[in-house]
């Protein structure tokens, strides 16, 4: 039996699914669809984009909404215009054999008059951004008083984007009898609050663990100095011509500048950021979707709702300021069962943040090396020769072959190949030959004892030599001397190696605590301004204090 039928879906809906080419349900679909079809419970699905969550709620919705009732029965709230459009497109496809079913996306930045006219025609399912829906409600253009289902899609994103008030206002207008289905990649406090306030004993489902990454994503990082970051990114793009990637920057300005620089260097790229008009955004997205662009540079906010299934790489040009963004960024790859790479171009001092991410996502980040110029050069050359093997000789050249052979007579096979290879060397390839080593020998990188090097602003002025330092660190953080490797002390600060697993404990134990009236700082590697910051004495109330060992 078709597995979708086994979940309780009807033939017309399953026919639509088959037409779409879905062969079997994804995990979240298998678990959510039968539950939602029971039509008697609120529901929380912890799932990232890419898991098939739209169909997990969309299939039951098109199944249960009644097209012969002339009223809006389901409302889907989503954070962005792109997501509204995507959801509505998918639901249109799922419901293509449900006679008379009408689905409409409404979102900000588009002609509200036109949306009002469409709504008047009678819509069964609305997919809306919260801001626009509230406007429409205030204009009495939409009636949600008989809604049976509310779906909060990417609830964490909606709250991140500041839609708290709108969501509250909207939910208060819906009838008590409705069912609420909430989907979210992460479960921060605010999302919990919504569920506590508006949902009754929700059935909770988690695909993978909450706040964790997706198994199809390979998380990697490189340690690179900021001044080499641009060149490092180029190396990755040049090394693998199949990269179809998204690069995240922290600010619009960084995104714009990076896109400009890459364009100047010959890459098919553009930036997607908040300064663009909706029409410009659409154009950029369309060019990326159709592969006219190979690399899209985006800010966190602008990239919300990007739904492209075959992105091979997500690059983090900087680690995100808010580590929660990492999940959303990396979730743009590894979608629909395909594998993807999420690569952080980390400042040597960011290693501690990487460790924090590992804990949070319960996954490992693998350190990778930036390809050397020589490696890229060799790969390109080999690629050229592999293509030679695959190329069929053109028939127009066939009759000229004797003449051509004559031209190169006297050259050995080796000489011929050597010259041919030399001729294929583009300017870019030659430039790679002179490329310098970019991998930062990071203070914070894994040491030979598989530890990381920490800095602390305690030195020989404060404790009696290495043994005094050791006992201080061990007593305060609860780790043992065997967790600590090389110790390098100066009068006011110390660098010391700690096993990775123990490093976080040390940081937690010391950071922000006070020592002889001085605020302590521990971080990976050497801070830029050690001298000055050591002199600075901070006395803060409420900080952790500890006794000298
Ligand atoms: P979503 O998590 O809803 O953003 O879905 C990610 C992508 O997976 C979308 O392009 C869907 O069309 C696709 N998809 C969803 N369910 C299935 C399925 N059962 N089989 C194959 N592809 C699917």
XYZ file of C-alpha atoms and ligand atoms in Angstrom:
572
model
C 0.000 0.000 0.000
C 1.161 3.520 -0.705
C 2.721 4.791 2.518
C 0.822 8.068 2.349
C -2.492 6.203 2.156
C -1.405 4.276 5.243
C -1.092 7.583 7.082
C -4.780 8.192 6.516
C -4.705 10.541 3.526
C -7.364 10.217 0.848
C -6.812 9.151 -2.757
C -7.098 12.604 -4.362
C -4.468 14.021 -2.006
C -2.211 11.010 -2.509
C -2.597 11.397 -6.271
C -1.348 14.959 -5.924
C 1.613 13.778 -3.845
C 2.473 11.142 -6.424
C 2.328 13.756 -9.143
C 4.839 15.779 -7.129
C 7.151 12.800 -7.034
C 7.222 12.280 -3.249
C 7.851 8.573 -2.902
C 7.551 8.099 0.810
C 6.772 10.292 3.798
C 9.598 11.943 5.735
C 9.969 11.263 9.471
C 7.947 14.237 10.570
C 5.225 13.438 8.049
C 4.968 9.845 9.257
C 4.612 10.967 12.830
C 2.534 14.115 12.471
C 0.017 13.375 9.725
C -1.977 10.585 11.483
C -2.052 12.659 14.658
C -3.258 15.808 12.908
C -5.863 13.893 10.918
C -7.437 12.807 14.225
C -8.509 16.436 14.434
C -8.647 16.602 18.200
C -5.418 18.056 19.513
C -3.110 21.029 19.537
C 0.288 20.136 18.236
C 3.913 21.206 18.545
C 6.436 20.027 15.948
C 10.073 20.779 16.623
C 11.505 20.595 13.169
C 13.776 22.540 10.927
C 13.061 23.683 7.448
C 14.033 20.950 5.015
C 12.439 18.144 7.009
C 9.214 18.203 5.024
C 7.266 20.058 7.709
C 5.180 22.036 5.224
C 3.642 18.826 3.913
C 3.346 17.519 7.491
C 0.766 20.196 8.223
C -0.248 21.056 4.659
C -1.506 17.604 3.687
C -3.833 17.268 6.717
C -5.048 20.820 6.106
C -6.055 20.303 2.472
C -7.592 17.024 3.563
C -9.737 18.510 6.317
C -10.701 21.936 5.021
C -14.084 21.835 3.338
C -14.129 23.685 -0.011
C -17.909 23.809 -0.103
C -18.051 25.979 3.047
C -17.712 29.622 1.996
C -15.472 30.715 4.885
C -11.854 30.887 5.909
C -11.133 27.725 7.859
C -7.368 27.665 8.198
C -4.760 30.289 8.833
C -1.030 29.790 8.497
C 1.223 32.442 9.989
C 4.775 32.540 8.664
C 7.626 34.988 9.268
C 8.379 36.061 5.705
C 6.806 36.753 2.386
C 8.948 34.034 0.812
C 7.754 31.434 3.270
C 4.091 32.479 2.782
C 4.500 32.109 -0.958
C 6.280 28.796 -0.620
C 3.654 27.388 1.756
C 0.810 28.568 -0.406
C 2.448 27.153 -3.558
C 2.931 23.774 -1.899
C -0.609 23.677 -0.540
C -1.967 24.575 -3.981
C -0.167 21.528 -5.330
C -1.317 19.239 -2.508
C -4.893 20.382 -2.987
C -4.936 20.381 -6.777
C -7.591 17.640 -6.891
C -9.722 19.146 -4.123
C -12.397 20.828 -6.225
C -12.895 24.502 -5.441
C -10.241 24.782 -2.732
C -8.873 28.328 -2.567
C -5.589 29.235 -0.902
C -4.156 32.752 -0.740
C -0.820 34.133 0.449
C -0.962 37.644 1.964
C 2.161 39.513 3.032
C 3.563 42.969 3.505
C 5.292 44.960 0.803
C 2.625 44.108 -1.783
C -0.525 45.927 -2.919
C -3.014 45.552 -0.081
C -5.948 46.567 -2.298
C -5.331 43.626 -4.559
C -5.107 41.280 -1.585
C -8.414 42.629 -0.257
C -10.067 41.987 -3.626
C -8.735 38.430 -3.652
C -9.947 37.833 -0.106
C -13.445 38.928 -1.079
C -13.646 36.030 -3.495
C -13.742 33.666 -0.501
C -10.577 31.950 0.635
C -10.430 28.682 2.552
C -6.784 28.762 3.648
C -4.771 31.950 4.185
C -0.965 31.940 4.505
C 0.001 35.288 6.018
C 2.770 37.268 7.590
C 1.558 38.502 10.990
C 1.966 42.218 10.237
C -0.059 42.163 7.040
C -2.759 39.957 8.500
C -3.215 42.374 11.381
C -3.565 45.253 8.903
C -6.161 43.270 6.976
C -8.043 42.461 10.171
C -8.098 46.120 11.154
C -9.563 46.952 7.761
C -12.128 44.230 8.294
C -10.968 42.622 5.083
C -10.508 39.252 6.659
C -12.678 37.277 9.018
C -10.921 34.734 11.176
C -13.751 34.216 13.619
C -14.628 30.791 12.192
C -11.129 29.498 11.830
C -10.692 25.830 12.713
C -6.927 25.565 12.365
C -4.094 27.981 13.046
C -0.605 26.960 12.016
C 2.337 28.912 13.417
C 5.135 28.112 11.018
C 8.714 28.862 12.083
C 7.359 30.298 15.316
C 10.828 31.054 16.653
C 11.642 33.096 13.573
C 8.410 35.061 13.839
C 9.253 35.976 17.409
C 12.861 36.742 16.502
C 11.532 39.169 13.960
C 9.468 40.967 16.560
C 5.990 39.746 15.617
C 5.056 38.992 19.229
C 2.351 41.651 19.496
C 0.796 40.821 16.161
C 0.675 37.113 16.976
C -0.987 37.829 20.308
C -3.513 40.125 18.696
C -4.326 37.617 15.961
C -4.625 34.610 18.247
C -6.964 36.494 20.533
C -9.341 36.989 17.613
C -9.565 33.315 16.761
C -12.298 31.107 18.246
C -11.454 28.990 21.258
C -12.578 25.854 19.505
C -9.797 26.036 16.896
C -6.780 23.757 16.935
C -3.285 25.275 16.948
C -0.319 23.584 15.319
C 3.025 25.156 16.066
C 6.238 24.422 14.172
C 9.596 25.721 15.265
C 13.240 24.809 14.769
C 14.155 25.916 18.268
C 12.206 26.259 21.480
C 13.160 29.512 23.193
C 11.197 30.890 26.153
C 8.998 33.097 24.011
C 7.766 30.172 21.935
C 7.039 28.270 25.142
C 5.036 31.204 26.380
C 2.885 31.196 23.242
C 2.256 27.494 23.600
C 1.411 27.795 27.300
C -0.897 30.696 26.705
C -2.760 29.575 23.610
C -2.533 25.819 23.390
C -4.283 23.078 25.314
C -2.228 20.002 26.149
C -0.433 20.003 22.831
C 0.892 16.767 21.431
C 4.620 17.360 21.093
C 6.854 15.892 18.465
C 10.489 16.448 17.852
C 12.316 15.433 14.717
C 15.873 15.094 15.854
C 16.454 16.851 19.127
C 15.314 20.366 19.804
C 17.926 22.970 18.955
C 20.014 20.409 17.175
C 21.288 20.325 13.673
C 20.171 18.193 10.815
C 22.086 14.962 10.134
C 22.476 15.805 6.485
C 24.621 18.813 7.326
C 28.342 18.403 7.761
C 29.466 21.136 10.160
C 32.986 22.362 9.554
C 35.189 25.268 10.493
C 38.478 26.779 9.447
C 40.612 29.007 11.528
C 41.514 32.068 9.514
C 42.743 35.539 10.312
C 40.248 38.278 9.391
C 42.586 39.771 6.830
C 42.758 36.430 5.006
C 39.066 35.657 5.164
C 38.216 36.904 1.707
C 41.007 34.963 0.077
C 40.026 31.862 2.043
C 36.455 32.080 0.760
C 37.754 32.405 -2.795
C 39.896 29.346 -2.348
C 36.878 27.269 -1.321
C 34.891 28.584 -4.277
C 37.738 27.900 -6.658
C 38.621 24.500 -5.299
C 35.205 23.044 -5.944
C 33.456 24.357 -9.012
C 30.272 22.565 -7.945
C 29.804 24.885 -4.982
C 26.361 26.502 -5.173
C 26.426 28.461 -2.012
C 25.084 30.970 0.409
C 27.478 33.219 2.330
C 26.258 34.843 5.530
C 27.539 38.193 6.723
C 26.583 40.027 9.890
C 25.716 43.391 8.348
C 24.198 44.723 5.141
C 27.319 46.674 4.510
C 29.550 43.621 4.795
C 27.217 41.679 2.513
C 27.168 44.443 -0.102
C 30.912 44.896 -0.032
C 31.655 41.201 -0.217
C 29.316 40.733 -3.187
C 30.924 43.662 -4.957
C 34.425 42.393 -4.364
C 33.555 38.883 -5.537
C 31.844 40.258 -8.651
C 34.929 42.296 -9.465
C 36.937 39.099 -9.161
C 34.728 37.363 -11.670
C 32.290 35.384 -9.543
C 28.599 35.249 -10.420
C 27.258 36.693 -7.216
C 24.930 39.260 -5.688
C 23.827 40.400 -2.259
C 20.481 39.910 -0.571
C 19.951 42.360 2.257
C 17.399 44.570 3.898
C 18.173 47.650 1.788
C 16.691 46.066 -1.304
C 13.144 46.686 -2.454
C 10.870 43.681 -2.759
C 11.235 43.726 -6.534
C 15.036 43.772 -6.266
C 14.970 40.909 -3.777
C 12.782 38.885 -6.112
C 15.146 39.503 -8.980
C 18.184 38.443 -6.973
C 16.409 35.321 -5.729
C 15.271 34.392 -9.200
C 18.794 34.723 -10.574
C 20.123 32.571 -7.772
C 17.395 29.972 -8.149
C 18.030 29.699 -11.868
C 21.782 29.432 -11.196
C 22.717 32.615 -12.984
C 24.284 33.380 -9.648
C 26.536 30.810 -8.101
C 26.993 32.490 -4.756
C 24.458 34.524 -2.844
C 25.692 36.816 -0.082
C 23.067 37.407 2.570
C 22.412 38.857 5.977
C 20.559 36.810 8.585
C 17.339 38.744 8.288
C 17.287 38.858 4.494
C 17.918 35.135 4.154
C 14.844 34.130 6.102
C 12.493 32.111 4.001
C 15.025 31.214 1.323
C 13.863 27.820 0.198
C 16.183 26.356 -2.328
C 16.758 22.665 -2.011
C 20.116 22.097 -3.591
C 22.396 24.620 -1.916
C 25.648 22.705 -1.441
C 27.404 25.032 0.995
C 26.521 27.581 3.613
C 29.524 29.725 4.490
C 29.550 31.775 7.659
C 31.787 34.678 6.744
C 31.586 35.504 10.427
C 30.225 33.337 13.164
C 26.770 34.788 13.961
C 26.606 37.158 16.904
C 23.586 35.305 18.211
C 24.458 31.616 18.135
C 20.764 30.761 17.638
C 21.105 32.115 14.111
C 23.552 29.368 13.305
C 20.773 26.774 13.106
C 18.753 28.918 10.755
C 21.729 29.699 8.572
C 22.974 26.146 8.297
C 19.450 24.822 7.730
C 19.546 26.371 4.263
C 21.590 23.408 3.141
C 21.089 19.679 3.754
C 17.472 19.975 2.639
C 15.102 17.360 1.257
C 17.500 14.515 1.986
C 20.501 16.035 0.211
C 23.843 16.446 1.941
C 25.275 19.877 2.582
C 28.245 21.569 4.203
C 28.048 24.392 6.698
C 31.471 25.992 7.027
C 32.426 28.680 9.542
C 35.324 30.953 8.629
C 36.269 31.338 12.249
C 38.552 33.879 13.799
C 41.251 31.969 15.667
C 39.658 33.178 18.882
C 36.206 31.861 17.935
C 37.044 28.277 18.758
C 35.373 28.548 22.125
C 32.179 29.596 20.341
C 32.478 26.590 18.058
C 32.700 24.367 21.120
C 29.612 26.053 22.493
C 27.769 25.388 19.257
C 28.843 21.749 19.368
C 27.331 21.391 22.796
C 24.185 23.139 21.841
C 23.648 21.239 18.592
C 25.003 18.015 20.061
C 27.189 17.600 17.049
C 30.856 17.747 16.130
C 32.423 20.408 13.969
C 35.334 19.094 11.962
C 38.313 21.349 11.465
C 39.211 21.668 7.794
C 42.140 23.268 6.030
C 41.888 26.052 3.500
C 43.038 24.539 0.208
C 46.482 25.764 -0.760
C 46.988 27.593 -4.034
C 48.967 24.631 -5.303
C 46.112 22.228 -4.520
C 43.618 24.363 -6.408
C 45.987 24.654 -9.331
C 46.452 20.887 -9.479
C 42.758 20.166 -9.144
C 41.918 22.529 -11.982
C 44.547 21.037 -14.223
C 43.462 17.492 -13.461
C 39.873 18.536 -14.082
C 40.833 19.799 -17.501
C 42.475 16.516 -18.419
C 39.543 14.515 -17.080
C 37.302 16.563 -19.321
C 39.561 15.788 -22.269
C 38.951 12.098 -21.653
C 35.213 12.574 -21.646
C 35.023 14.869 -24.666
C 34.028 13.419 -27.998
C 36.119 14.764 -30.864
C 34.210 17.222 -33.033
C 33.567 15.958 -36.533
C 34.610 19.234 -38.151
C 38.110 18.644 -36.818
C 38.352 15.067 -38.098
C 39.506 15.895 -41.673
C 42.042 18.402 -40.359
C 43.732 15.916 -38.077
C 46.591 14.934 -40.432
C 47.418 18.586 -40.922
C 47.282 19.288 -37.203
C 49.498 16.300 -36.467
C 51.951 17.667 -38.957
C 52.008 21.005 -37.121
C 53.203 19.399 -33.898
C 55.513 16.884 -35.462
C 58.716 16.448 -33.572
C 57.086 17.057 -30.203
C 57.004 14.086 -27.887
C 53.745 13.120 -26.203
C 55.110 14.521 -22.949
C 56.077 17.822 -24.508
C 52.734 18.078 -26.184
C 50.845 17.515 -22.930
C 53.107 19.920 -21.102
C 52.437 22.684 -23.589
C 48.722 21.991 -23.806
C 48.470 22.103 -20.030
C 50.422 25.355 -19.940
C 48.039 26.882 -22.434
C 45.023 26.094 -20.266
C 46.505 27.992 -17.352
C 44.205 30.941 -16.854
C 45.266 34.075 -15.052
C 43.373 32.889 -11.997
C 45.180 29.574 -11.986
C 48.542 31.277 -12.231
C 47.614 33.547 -9.357
C 46.858 30.494 -7.224
C 50.369 29.233 -7.827
C 51.672 32.185 -5.857
C 48.989 31.913 -3.200
C 50.237 32.103 0.346
C 49.430 29.803 3.249
C 46.194 30.989 4.841
C 45.517 28.512 7.617
C 45.922 30.438 10.842
C 48.146 28.729 13.314
C 45.679 29.573 15.950
C 46.460 30.064 19.579
C 43.122 28.473 20.123
C 43.582 25.618 17.762
C 43.814 22.038 18.899
C 47.219 21.502 20.411
C 49.167 18.269 20.229
C 47.439 17.119 23.403
C 44.107 17.755 21.660
C 43.481 20.713 23.902
C 42.883 24.367 23.363
C 44.960 27.203 24.625
C 43.324 29.561 27.061
C 44.312 32.980 28.271
C 43.598 34.217 31.788
C 44.515 37.516 33.389
C 46.189 35.904 36.384
C 49.976 35.664 36.476
C 52.977 35.238 38.744
C 52.065 38.475 40.564
C 48.945 36.719 41.753
C 49.886 33.114 42.442
C 52.991 31.188 43.416
C 54.378 29.789 40.205
C 52.892 27.010 38.100
C 51.931 24.828 41.049
C 50.006 27.698 42.611
C 48.329 28.350 39.274
C 47.452 24.685 38.833
C 45.836 24.349 42.205
C 43.896 27.567 41.694
C 42.493 26.412 38.363
C 41.704 22.897 39.586
C 40.042 23.996 42.822
C 37.977 26.651 41.181
C 36.781 24.761 38.115
C 36.715 21.188 39.367
C 39.014 19.827 36.654
C 42.143 17.830 37.466
C 45.785 18.580 36.810
C 45.853 15.900 34.136
C 43.402 17.981 32.071
C 45.984 20.756 31.868
C 48.974 20.793 29.561
C 51.621 23.413 28.948
C 51.500 26.497 31.173
C 53.165 29.719 30.101
C 53.106 32.364 32.825
C 53.910 36.070 32.750
C 53.605 38.501 35.588
C 50.000 39.442 34.871
C 48.618 36.729 32.661
C 48.989 33.080 31.712
C 48.456 30.981 28.593
C 47.705 27.366 29.327
C 46.534 24.303 27.434
C 43.397 22.543 28.588
C 41.709 19.475 27.171
C 38.790 20.505 25.060
C 36.228 18.825 27.252
C 37.502 20.724 30.283
C 37.939 24.138 28.678
C 34.311 25.176 28.942
C 34.330 24.362 32.673
C 37.334 26.598 33.203
C 35.752 29.420 31.252
C 32.486 29.129 33.152
C 34.233 28.978 36.504
C 36.422 32.013 36.013
C 34.778 34.361 33.579
C 33.221 37.283 35.362
C 34.389 36.172 38.784
C 36.545 38.419 40.937
C 40.040 37.890 42.173
C 41.531 40.307 44.658
C 39.051 42.931 43.534
C 39.780 42.390 39.883
C 37.385 41.008 37.282
C 38.763 37.891 35.669
C 38.583 37.063 32.008
C 39.330 33.762 30.344
C 39.247 33.322 26.621
C 40.847 31.386 23.847
C 44.176 32.716 22.679
C 45.651 36.112 23.237
C 43.392 39.139 23.473
C 44.431 42.100 21.356
C 44.944 44.533 24.144
C 46.250 42.499 27.007
C 48.167 45.227 28.728
C 45.422 47.726 28.892
C 42.731 45.309 29.862
C 44.873 43.885 32.588
C 45.254 47.271 34.115
C 41.538 47.824 34.093
C 40.106 46.875 37.423
C 36.438 46.285 37.615
C 34.493 45.862 40.725
C 31.040 44.703 40.013
C 28.368 43.760 42.431
C 26.613 40.505 41.964
C 29.464 38.823 40.121
C 30.733 35.457 41.231
C 33.425 35.691 43.881
C 35.780 33.072 44.987
C 38.441 32.626 47.600
C 42.008 32.313 46.634
C 43.062 28.699 46.746
P 10.092 21.804 4.024
O 10.752 21.231 5.233
O 8.615 21.780 4.155
O 10.620 23.173 3.694
O 10.383 20.835 2.769
C 11.614 20.723 2.156
C 11.529 20.192 0.741
O 11.292 18.792 0.733
C 10.433 20.810 -0.106
O 10.991 21.148 -1.350
C 9.424 19.704 -0.282
O 8.788 19.811 -1.537
C 10.276 18.452 -0.199
N 9.533 17.305 0.380
C 8.653 17.340 1.399
N 8.185 16.106 1.673
C 8.787 15.264 0.820
C 8.709 13.833 0.612
N 7.932 13.055 1.345
N 9.483 13.325 -0.363
C 10.282 14.123 -1.108
N 10.395 15.456 -0.964
C 9.658 16.026 -0.010
